[in-house]
């Protein structure tokens, strides 16, 4: 790893970023989260264990220095549980937590559920309080940040302000008692987290000057980005690679963008999904690919790989190359389809449209390839040793997208990874 690297999801999240971050963090000194919160779910199979992480950067498994940047929203209870989990497993946690990151409070979680229930067009949120927390951040009146959590007086004042202003919507019988209970609980979290809190922007800028190798771990995927995703069916933060600049308070002059794309597609929650399937192939992806949400357990929607969508993701994220994940899951299918274009108003279009009105009308145009057999993928170490039709599939994608596929993942384990 010569440069800093950012890992960016190219689809709707769940592309397998966790495994790749774990794999690449071997070479990194610092692993950083810069957006989102515990709505993320990273499943990693390493050291004979399955880790399901939500908030702590995946570099925790290899004992790297970890940073949670100001762009994140932090549920302190989740973070403390994850720290405890690693410490019980005798792993030292070297965490730097931005004082500027915002805290997810119990009322955010309650409001997330209530708002979703009231919505005519559901988003299908993870109900982790992400949206309401970012709303408070943008609103600026009494949001609680990590710095406030470790300042008792300020914390009490902010919680009271917050609870009283939301009491009506939350249908609270006793706002005072509710606020006092939250204060007691969160004061405790502040005491536990105090030792990790710092100016992470300065820390990272200093580490960059020392030429430390930094891996930035994006959460969610390109089309869940609040600006560039399939709005309103998105999360509430920016998820594209450039979000790391504001989410960490740094401007890396040298950085490579590794785009992570699954060999087929999935989505949880509502929203546009042009190549979605409703047939037996969907069940193949669901069952063989174990496509159930890490955070919510919901079955994921499944579909064919969408190249117009991938091309837009490559553009938006300035991806240098692609890591293609879960190629092995396609094994056993007789035919494999790839969407190469859309038909919109009788016109052939080769990029995911910007305007949702066009997206609504987009009909995928597919290219069909022959499938490949199931083999012992764990034994394959080189791209040339993949089953012939699997190789043809990878070559086809690479030619269409115009950037190299640098890594291919053919199973959940670290050793089931091909460096091309
Ligand atoms: P929220 O982030 O909980 O507000 O959810 C908004 C949308 O983003 C919903 O459709 C979620 O299913 C989706 N989402 C949020 N985080 C992830 C993720 O890490 N992977 C996949 N989908 C996610």
Tab-separated table of C-alpha atoms and ligand atoms in Angstrom:
chain	number	residue	atom	x	y	z
A	1	UNK	CA	0.000	0.000	0.000
A	2	UNK	CA	1.865	3.090	-1.249
A	3	UNK	CA	-0.851	5.626	-0.806
A	4	UNK	CA	-3.865	6.307	1.320
A	5	UNK	CA	-6.831	4.280	0.164
A	6	UNK	CA	-10.549	4.919	0.379
A	7	UNK	CA	-12.970	2.023	0.144
A	8	UNK	CA	-16.234	3.115	-1.464
A	9	UNK	CA	-19.386	1.088	-2.067
A	10	UNK	CA	-20.442	1.316	-5.727
A	11	UNK	CA	-24.040	0.125	-5.359
A	12	UNK	CA	-26.647	0.221	-2.569
A	13	UNK	CA	-24.409	-0.842	0.328
A	14	UNK	CA	-23.630	-4.405	1.427
A	15	UNK	CA	-21.063	-4.811	-1.362
A	16	UNK	CA	-18.709	-6.690	0.946
A	17	UNK	CA	-16.678	-3.662	2.051
A	18	UNK	CA	-16.016	-5.094	5.517
A	19	UNK	CA	-14.082	-8.079	4.201
A	20	UNK	CA	-12.059	-5.892	1.851
A	21	UNK	CA	-11.254	-3.333	4.562
A	22	UNK	CA	-10.087	-6.163	6.803
A	23	UNK	CA	-8.023	-7.604	3.924
A	24	UNK	CA	-6.423	-4.269	2.996
A	25	UNK	CA	-5.955	-3.073	6.559
A	26	UNK	CA	-3.081	-5.506	6.939
A	27	UNK	CA	-0.972	-2.889	5.128
A	28	UNK	CA	-2.521	0.153	6.793
A	29	UNK	CA	-1.524	1.852	10.028
A	30	UNK	CA	-4.777	3.707	10.640
A	31	UNK	CA	-8.342	2.752	9.651
A	32	UNK	CA	-10.931	5.536	9.596
A	33	UNK	CA	-14.738	5.737	9.475
A	34	UNK	CA	-15.968	9.066	8.141
A	35	UNK	CA	-19.742	8.787	7.611
A	36	UNK	CA	-22.924	7.162	8.852
A	37	UNK	CA	-23.364	5.278	12.078
A	38	UNK	CA	-24.492	1.859	13.227
A	39	UNK	CA	-26.866	1.605	10.263
A	40	UNK	CA	-23.798	0.061	8.613
A	41	UNK	CA	-23.232	-3.645	9.039
A	42	UNK	CA	-19.878	-5.132	8.153
A	43	UNK	CA	-19.579	-8.920	8.268
A	44	UNK	CA	-16.034	-10.216	8.345
A	45	UNK	CA	-14.848	-13.819	8.570
A	46	UNK	CA	-11.356	-13.811	10.013
A	47	UNK	CA	-9.353	-15.778	12.561
A	48	UNK	CA	-12.021	-18.547	12.643
A	49	UNK	CA	-14.650	-16.100	13.776
A	50	UNK	CA	-17.514	-14.178	12.187
A	51	UNK	CA	-17.467	-10.522	13.188
A	52	UNK	CA	-20.539	-8.367	12.671
A	53	UNK	CA	-19.444	-4.776	13.191
A	54	UNK	CA	-21.596	-1.676	12.972
A	55	UNK	CA	-19.596	1.294	14.126
A	56	UNK	CA	-16.023	0.539	15.038
A	57	UNK	CA	-13.724	0.566	11.975
A	58	UNK	CA	-13.031	-2.947	10.681
A	59	UNK	CA	-9.297	-2.418	11.294
A	60	UNK	CA	-10.093	-3.344	14.923
A	61	UNK	CA	-9.679	-7.020	14.041
A	62	UNK	CA	-6.036	-6.514	13.116
A	63	UNK	CA	-5.406	-4.157	16.047
A	64	UNK	CA	-4.872	-1.028	13.929
A	65	UNK	CA	-5.226	2.562	15.100
A	66	UNK	CA	-8.878	3.475	14.628
A	67	UNK	CA	-10.546	6.803	13.985
A	68	UNK	CA	-14.221	7.702	14.070
A	69	UNK	CA	-14.429	11.043	12.309
A	70	UNK	CA	-16.675	14.066	12.807
A	71	UNK	CA	-18.920	13.037	9.885
A	72	UNK	CA	-20.183	10.001	11.787
A	73	UNK	CA	-23.170	9.733	14.082
A	74	UNK	CA	-22.361	7.705	17.163
A	75	UNK	CA	-24.631	5.532	19.261
A	76	UNK	CA	-22.420	5.360	22.369
A	77	UNK	CA	-24.017	2.162	23.658
A	78	UNK	CA	-23.204	0.327	20.421
A	79	UNK	CA	-19.680	1.708	20.383
A	80	UNK	CA	-19.015	0.673	23.989
A	81	UNK	CA	-20.384	-2.829	23.311
A	82	UNK	CA	-18.072	-3.197	20.310
A	83	UNK	CA	-15.062	-1.960	22.311
A	84	UNK	CA	-15.924	-4.397	25.128
A	85	UNK	CA	-16.286	-7.248	22.651
A	86	UNK	CA	-12.764	-6.724	21.337
A	87	UNK	CA	-11.264	-6.186	24.768
A	88	UNK	CA	-12.857	-9.412	26.042
A	89	UNK	CA	-11.159	-11.115	23.097
A	90	UNK	CA	-7.858	-9.622	24.279
A	91	UNK	CA	-7.610	-7.105	21.486
A	92	UNK	CA	-6.386	-3.659	22.440
A	93	UNK	CA	-8.578	-0.871	21.095
A	94	UNK	CA	-6.610	2.143	19.958
A	95	UNK	CA	-9.475	4.492	19.214
A	96	UNK	CA	-9.534	8.220	18.379
A	97	UNK	CA	-13.102	9.519	18.553
A	98	UNK	CA	-13.928	12.924	17.127
A	99	UNK	CA	-15.407	15.310	19.687
A	100	UNK	CA	-17.363	16.813	16.803
A	101	UNK	CA	-19.218	13.635	15.878
A	102	UNK	CA	-22.914	13.733	16.741
A	103	UNK	CA	-24.533	11.465	19.296
A	104	UNK	CA	-27.556	9.309	18.519
A	105	UNK	CA	-29.945	9.781	21.442
A	106	UNK	CA	-32.900	7.561	22.444
A	107	UNK	CA	-35.348	10.134	21.041
A	108	UNK	CA	-33.668	9.888	17.628
A	109	UNK	CA	-34.329	6.159	17.586
A	110	UNK	CA	-37.933	6.678	18.721
A	111	UNK	CA	-38.474	9.376	16.091
A	112	UNK	CA	-36.954	7.239	13.327
A	113	UNK	CA	-39.608	4.594	13.977
A	114	UNK	CA	-42.439	7.129	14.263
A	115	UNK	CA	-41.450	9.099	11.150
A	116	UNK	CA	-41.147	5.943	9.097
A	117	UNK	CA	-44.589	4.803	10.239
A	118	UNK	CA	-46.090	8.145	9.265
A	119	UNK	CA	-44.447	8.317	5.832
A	120	UNK	CA	-46.700	7.757	2.836
A	121	UNK	CA	-43.703	6.556	0.828
A	122	UNK	CA	-41.624	4.432	3.181
A	123	UNK	CA	-37.832	4.614	2.997
A	124	UNK	CA	-37.289	1.393	4.907
A	125	UNK	CA	-34.737	2.902	7.318
A	126	UNK	CA	-32.705	0.750	9.683
A	127	UNK	CA	-34.506	2.483	12.598
A	128	UNK	CA	-31.174	3.280	14.250
A	129	UNK	CA	-31.995	6.988	14.598
A	130	UNK	CA	-29.651	8.033	11.800
A	131	UNK	CA	-31.960	10.474	9.986
A	132	UNK	CA	-33.249	12.295	13.094
A	133	UNK	CA	-29.684	12.652	14.422
A	134	UNK	CA	-28.432	14.244	11.182
A	135	UNK	CA	-31.575	16.426	11.234
A	136	UNK	CA	-30.574	17.793	14.654
A	137	UNK	CA	-27.048	18.367	13.367
A	138	UNK	CA	-28.336	20.442	10.450
A	139	UNK	CA	-30.903	22.204	12.633
A	140	UNK	CA	-28.171	23.359	15.106
A	141	UNK	CA	-30.281	24.256	18.147
A	142	UNK	CA	-29.502	21.572	20.685
A	143	UNK	CA	-27.840	18.602	19.026
A	144	UNK	CA	-25.548	16.607	21.307
A	145	UNK	CA	-21.995	16.031	20.142
A	146	UNK	CA	-19.310	13.804	21.628
A	147	UNK	CA	-17.723	16.851	23.320
A	148	UNK	CA	-21.047	17.561	25.085
A	149	UNK	CA	-21.287	13.989	26.299
A	150	UNK	CA	-18.220	14.518	28.470
A	151	UNK	CA	-19.403	17.854	29.846
A	152	UNK	CA	-22.095	17.122	32.461
A	153	UNK	CA	-23.621	20.595	32.708
A	154	UNK	CA	-23.878	21.069	28.977
A	155	UNK	CA	-25.179	17.559	28.499
A	156	UNK	CA	-28.027	18.092	30.973
A	157	UNK	CA	-28.928	21.438	29.388
A	158	UNK	CA	-28.947	20.014	25.863
A	159	UNK	CA	-30.929	16.917	26.760
A	160	UNK	CA	-33.579	19.014	28.522
A	161	UNK	CA	-33.826	21.482	25.624
A	162	UNK	CA	-34.087	18.617	23.218
A	163	UNK	CA	-36.604	16.539	25.133
A	164	UNK	CA	-38.878	19.509	25.870
A	165	UNK	CA	-38.905	20.598	22.240
A	166	UNK	CA	-39.737	17.078	21.106
A	167	UNK	CA	-42.073	16.111	23.977
A	168	UNK	CA	-45.251	16.650	22.017
A	169	UNK	CA	-44.180	14.609	19.007
A	170	UNK	CA	-42.773	11.903	21.242
A	171	UNK	CA	-46.075	11.848	23.183
A	172	UNK	CA	-44.198	11.952	26.507
A	173	UNK	CA	-46.220	11.825	29.744
A	174	UNK	CA	-43.311	12.894	31.885
A	175	UNK	CA	-40.646	14.768	29.920
A	176	UNK	CA	-38.655	15.620	33.067
A	177	UNK	CA	-38.289	11.985	34.100
A	178	UNK	CA	-37.473	10.944	30.499
A	179	UNK	CA	-34.748	13.624	30.292
A	180	UNK	CA	-33.274	12.677	33.688
A	181	UNK	CA	-33.111	8.989	32.737
A	182	UNK	CA	-31.342	9.799	29.484
A	183	UNK	CA	-28.928	12.091	31.313
A	184	UNK	CA	-27.958	9.386	33.822
A	185	UNK	CA	-27.403	6.816	31.084
A	186	UNK	CA	-25.486	9.113	28.732
A	187	UNK	CA	-23.328	10.652	31.462
A	188	UNK	CA	-22.122	7.110	32.088
A	189	UNK	CA	-21.302	6.632	28.426
A	190	UNK	CA	-19.395	9.931	28.457
A	191	UNK	CA	-17.258	8.696	31.361
A	192	UNK	CA	-16.427	5.486	29.510
A	193	UNK	CA	-15.653	7.186	26.200
A	194	UNK	CA	-13.780	10.240	27.580
A	195	UNK	CA	-10.344	8.715	27.091
A	196	UNK	CA	-10.878	8.271	23.334
A	197	UNK	CA	-12.176	11.771	22.555
A	198	UNK	CA	-9.890	14.097	20.606
A	199	UNK	CA	-9.364	16.448	17.689
A	200	UNK	CA	-9.269	13.728	15.030
A	201	UNK	CA	-8.831	16.213	12.189
A	202	UNK	CA	-5.538	17.436	13.629
A	203	UNK	CA	-4.483	13.897	14.501
A	204	UNK	CA	-5.070	12.676	10.933
A	205	UNK	CA	-3.413	15.712	9.354
A	206	UNK	CA	-0.311	15.083	11.486
A	207	UNK	CA	-0.302	11.383	10.590
A	208	UNK	CA	-0.539	12.259	6.895
A	209	UNK	CA	2.529	14.506	7.252
A	210	UNK	CA	4.347	11.543	8.792
A	211	UNK	CA	3.343	9.528	5.689
A	212	UNK	CA	1.371	6.991	7.715
A	213	UNK	CA	-0.737	4.694	5.584
A	214	UNK	CA	-4.378	5.431	6.136
A	215	UNK	CA	-7.352	3.377	5.007
A	216	UNK	CA	-10.696	5.157	4.861
A	217	UNK	CA	-13.645	2.838	5.297
A	218	UNK	CA	-16.767	4.156	3.595
A	219	UNK	CA	-20.125	3.036	4.933
A	220	UNK	CA	-23.261	2.339	2.828
A	221	UNK	CA	-23.012	2.677	-0.962
A	222	UNK	CA	-22.987	5.312	-3.683
A	223	UNK	CA	-26.732	5.239	-4.379
A	224	UNK	CA	-27.605	5.750	-0.718
A	225	UNK	CA	-25.783	9.112	-0.805
A	226	UNK	CA	-28.145	11.883	0.300
A	227	UNK	CA	-27.078	14.094	-2.643
A	228	UNK	CA	-26.288	11.634	-5.418
A	229	UNK	CA	-28.277	8.560	-4.450
A	230	UNK	CA	-31.825	7.578	-5.319
A	231	UNK	CA	-33.254	10.379	-3.132
A	232	UNK	CA	-35.452	10.190	-1.058
A	233	UNK	CA	-34.615	6.486	-0.764
A	234	UNK	CA	-31.187	7.177	0.655
A	235	UNK	CA	-29.488	7.481	3.993
A	236	UNK	CA	-28.960	10.942	5.539
A	237	UNK	CA	-25.231	11.343	4.962
A	238	UNK	CA	-22.898	11.572	1.982
A	239	UNK	CA	-21.549	8.151	1.181
A	240	UNK	CA	-19.361	8.814	-1.872
A	241	UNK	CA	-15.577	8.853	-1.538
A	242	UNK	CA	-15.235	12.651	-1.328
A	243	UNK	CA	-17.359	12.607	1.853
A	244	UNK	CA	-14.155	11.710	3.675
A	245	UNK	CA	-12.814	15.262	3.209
A	246	UNK	CA	-15.586	16.816	5.333
A	247	UNK	CA	-16.165	13.685	7.402
A	248	UNK	CA	-12.581	13.785	8.706
A	249	UNK	CA	-11.417	17.384	8.247
A	250	UNK	CA	-8.541	16.471	5.943
A	251	UNK	CA	-7.548	16.916	2.309
A	252	UNK	CA	-5.420	13.962	1.264
A	253	UNK	CA	-3.241	14.956	-1.701
A	254	UNK	CA	-2.516	11.374	-2.544
A	255	UNK	CA	-5.296	8.838	-2.391
A	256	UNK	CA	-6.480	5.830	-4.368
A	257	UNK	CA	-10.160	5.026	-4.603
A	258	UNK	CA	-11.024	1.367	-4.541
A	259	UNK	CA	-14.653	0.881	-5.624
A	260	UNK	CA	-16.333	-2.184	-4.186
A	261	UNK	CA	-18.992	-3.790	-6.392
A	262	UNK	CA	-20.817	-7.056	-5.901
A	263	UNK	CA	-20.900	-9.380	-8.967
A	264	UNK	CA	-24.704	-9.064	-8.816
A	265	UNK	CA	-26.768	-6.500	-6.946
A	266	UNK	CA	-28.730	-6.185	-3.731
A	267	UNK	CA	-30.649	-3.489	-1.946
A	268	UNK	CA	-32.376	-3.278	1.442
A	269	UNK	CA	-35.196	-0.867	2.040
A	270	UNK	CA	-37.286	0.852	-0.594
A	271	UNK	CA	-36.305	2.685	-3.765
A	272	UNK	CA	-35.426	2.290	-7.435
A	273	UNK	CA	-33.698	-0.906	-8.469
A	274	UNK	CA	-33.934	-1.327	-12.269
A	275	UNK	CA	-32.419	-4.836	-12.460
A	276	UNK	CA	-34.358	-6.295	-9.521
A	277	UNK	CA	-35.424	-9.935	-9.907
A	278	UNK	CA	-38.523	-11.676	-8.615
A	279	UNK	CA	-37.868	-15.211	-9.860
A	280	UNK	CA	-35.833	-18.290	-8.938
A	281	UNK	CA	-32.541	-16.462	-9.598
A	282	UNK	CA	-33.452	-14.041	-6.821
A	283	UNK	CA	-33.738	-17.014	-4.449
A	284	UNK	CA	-30.370	-18.267	-5.668
A	285	UNK	CA	-28.720	-14.950	-4.719
A	286	UNK	CA	-30.648	-14.737	-1.457
A	287	UNK	CA	-29.770	-18.230	-0.266
A	288	UNK	CA	-26.321	-18.872	-1.748
A	289	UNK	CA	-25.204	-15.298	-1.132
A	290	UNK	CA	-26.790	-15.241	2.376
A	291	UNK	CA	-28.345	-11.925	1.501
A	292	UNK	CA	-29.933	-10.978	4.796
A	293	UNK	CA	-29.226	-7.555	6.361
A	294	UNK	CA	-26.446	-7.524	8.988
A	295	UNK	CA	-28.152	-4.688	10.848
A	296	UNK	CA	-31.844	-5.522	10.450
A	297	UNK	CA	-31.902	-9.207	9.364
A	298	UNK	CA	-34.212	-8.230	6.477
A	299	UNK	CA	-33.949	-10.299	3.268
A	300	UNK	CA	-32.248	-8.151	0.663
A	301	UNK	CA	-33.762	-7.429	-2.730
A	302	UNK	CA	-31.594	-9.033	-5.426
A	303	UNK	CA	-30.914	-8.413	-9.108
A	304	UNK	CA	-28.423	-8.593	-11.983
A	305	UNK	CA	-25.315	-6.443	-12.150
A	306	UNK	CA	-26.137	-2.990	-13.495
A	307	UNK	CA	-23.318	-1.411	-15.528
A	308	UNK	CA	-24.958	1.994	-16.198
A	309	UNK	CA	-25.257	2.323	-12.417
A	310	UNK	CA	-21.683	1.155	-11.888
A	311	UNK	CA	-20.416	3.664	-14.458
A	312	UNK	CA	-22.056	6.538	-12.586
A	313	UNK	CA	-20.614	5.263	-9.307
A	314	UNK	CA	-17.128	5.130	-10.856
A	315	UNK	CA	-17.555	8.725	-12.019
A	316	UNK	CA	-18.972	10.041	-8.723
A	317	UNK	CA	-16.352	8.338	-6.596
A	318	UNK	CA	-13.421	8.840	-9.012
A	319	UNK	CA	-12.757	5.108	-8.598
A	320	UNK	CA	-9.313	4.036	-9.791
A	321	UNK	CA	-10.232	0.381	-9.894
A	322	UNK	CA	-12.865	-2.107	-8.817
A	323	UNK	CA	-12.920	-4.883	-6.262
A	324	UNK	CA	-15.468	-7.413	-7.523
A	325	UNK	CA	-16.992	-9.352	-4.635
A	326	UNK	CA	-19.035	-12.552	-4.283
A	327	UNK	CA	-18.218	-13.834	-7.768
A	328	UNK	CA	-18.529	-17.403	-6.416
A	329	UNK	CA	-22.243	-16.817	-5.659
A	330	UNK	CA	-22.994	-16.818	-9.404
A	331	UNK	CA	-21.710	-20.399	-9.758
A	332	UNK	CA	-24.413	-22.873	-10.715
A	333	UNK	CA	-26.509	-20.429	-12.764
A	334	UNK	CA	-26.984	-21.584	-16.386
A	335	UNK	CA	-27.018	-18.046	-17.777
A	336	UNK	CA	-25.778	-14.766	-16.328
A	337	UNK	CA	-27.261	-11.456	-17.404
A	338	UNK	CA	-25.598	-8.046	-17.146
A	339	UNK	CA	-27.462	-4.821	-17.747
A	340	UNK	CA	-25.384	-2.780	-20.208
A	341	UNK	CA	-27.859	-0.002	-21.064
A	342	UNK	CA	-31.317	1.272	-20.257
A	343	UNK	CA	-34.069	2.097	-22.657
A	344	UNK	CA	-35.642	5.422	-21.678
A	345	UNK	CA	-38.324	6.914	-23.961
A	346	UNK	CA	-37.151	4.633	-26.814
A	347	UNK	CA	-33.556	5.883	-26.422
A	348	UNK	CA	-30.605	3.688	-25.480
A	349	UNK	CA	-28.805	5.178	-22.476
A	350	UNK	CA	-25.491	3.944	-21.056
A	351	UNK	CA	-25.435	5.759	-17.704
A	352	UNK	CA	-27.695	5.720	-14.646
A	353	UNK	CA	-29.918	8.806	-15.103
A	354	UNK	CA	-29.638	11.795	-12.805
A	355	UNK	CA	-33.338	12.600	-12.988
A	356	UNK	CA	-35.583	10.201	-11.002
A	357	UNK	CA	-38.348	10.719	-13.586
A	358	UNK	CA	-36.076	9.099	-16.178
A	359	UNK	CA	-35.078	6.394	-13.738
A	360	UNK	CA	-38.725	5.465	-13.236
A	361	UNK	CA	-39.012	4.814	-16.984
A	362	UNK	CA	-35.680	3.002	-17.390
A	363	UNK	CA	-35.953	-0.522	-18.779
A	364	UNK	CA	-32.758	-2.550	-18.493
A	365	UNK	CA	-31.176	-3.936	-21.660
A	366	UNK	CA	-29.249	-7.114	-20.920
A	367	UNK	CA	-26.253	-8.904	-22.358
A	368	UNK	CA	-26.364	-12.631	-21.635
A	369	UNK	CA	-23.342	-14.794	-20.865
A	370	UNK	CA	-23.003	-18.507	-20.177
A	371	UNK	CA	-22.863	-19.497	-16.527
A	372	UNK	CA	-20.069	-21.392	-14.796
A	373	UNK	CA	-19.884	-24.454	-12.635
A	374	UNK	CA	-19.358	-24.704	-8.911
A	375	UNK	CA	-15.740	-25.459	-8.098
A	376	UNK	CA	-13.596	-25.320	-4.991
A	377	UNK	CA	-13.118	-21.563	-5.154
A	378	UNK	CA	-10.969	-21.545	-2.019
A	379	UNK	CA	-8.161	-23.171	-4.001
A	380	UNK	CA	-8.082	-20.550	-6.762
A	381	UNK	CA	-5.296	-18.042	-6.282
A	382	UNK	CA	-5.070	-16.463	-9.747
A	383	UNK	CA	-7.582	-14.849	-12.081
A	384	UNK	CA	-6.469	-17.110	-14.932
A	385	UNK	CA	-7.447	-20.180	-12.882
A	386	UNK	CA	-11.093	-19.145	-12.522
A	387	UNK	CA	-13.607	-21.298	-14.444
A	388	UNK	CA	-13.482	-20.123	-18.083
A	389	UNK	CA	-16.955	-18.535	-18.082
A	390	UNK	CA	-16.295	-16.783	-14.764
A	391	UNK	CA	-13.159	-15.300	-16.314
A	392	UNK	CA	-15.180	-14.233	-19.372
A	393	UNK	CA	-17.702	-12.530	-17.069
A	394	UNK	CA	-14.973	-10.565	-15.269
A	395	UNK	CA	-13.279	-9.636	-18.577
A	396	UNK	CA	-16.609	-8.464	-19.996
A	397	UNK	CA	-17.297	-6.175	-17.012
A	398	UNK	CA	-13.780	-4.756	-17.081
A	399	UNK	CA	-14.019	-3.944	-20.780
A	400	UNK	CA	-17.395	-2.239	-20.325
A	401	UNK	CA	-16.447	-0.067	-17.332
A	402	UNK	CA	-13.024	0.965	-18.616
A	403	UNK	CA	-11.118	0.628	-15.319
A	404	UNK	CA	-9.290	-2.439	-13.995
A	405	UNK	CA	-10.752	-5.037	-11.684
A	406	UNK	CA	-7.926	-5.226	-9.194
A	407	UNK	CA	-9.219	-7.710	-6.637
A	408	UNK	CA	-11.783	-10.521	-6.932
A	409	UNK	CA	-13.409	-11.952	-3.837
A	410	UNK	CA	-14.541	-15.575	-4.146
A	411	UNK	CA	-15.591	-16.368	-0.588
A	412	UNK	CA	-15.872	-14.756	2.826
A	413	UNK	CA	-12.403	-15.669	4.147
A	414	UNK	CA	-9.253	-13.553	3.809
A	415	UNK	CA	-7.600	-16.276	1.732
A	416	UNK	CA	-10.515	-16.421	-0.728
A	417	UNK	CA	-9.259	-13.296	-2.451
A	418	UNK	CA	-7.535	-12.989	-5.831
A	419	UNK	CA	-5.155	-10.108	-6.500
A	420	UNK	CA	-5.343	-9.515	-10.261
B	1	LIG	P1	-31.082	4.808	7.425
B	1	LIG	O1	-29.639	5.023	7.061
B	1	LIG	O2	-31.286	3.906	8.593
B	1	LIG	O3	-31.829	6.106	7.554
B	1	LIG	O4	-31.800	4.056	6.195
B	1	LIG	C1	-32.008	4.680	4.931
B	1	LIG	C2	-31.860	3.654	3.810
B	1	LIG	O5	-30.486	3.255	3.697
B	1	LIG	C3	-32.656	2.367	4.022
B	1	LIG	O6	-33.108	1.894	2.777
B	1	LIG	C4	-31.620	1.403	4.589
B	1	LIG	O7	-31.955	0.073	4.342
B	1	LIG	C5	-30.390	1.833	3.826
B	1	LIG	N1	-29.126	1.559	4.523
B	1	LIG	C6	-28.581	2.250	5.537
B	1	LIG	N2	-27.402	1.732	5.886
B	1	LIG	C7	-27.165	0.703	5.080
B	1	LIG	C8	-26.090	-0.224	4.926
B	1	LIG	O8	-25.086	-0.180	5.628
B	1	LIG	N3	-26.244	-1.164	3.955
B	1	LIG	C9	-27.324	-1.197	3.141
B	1	LIG	N4	-28.344	-0.354	3.229
B	1	LIG	C10	-28.286	0.589	4.200
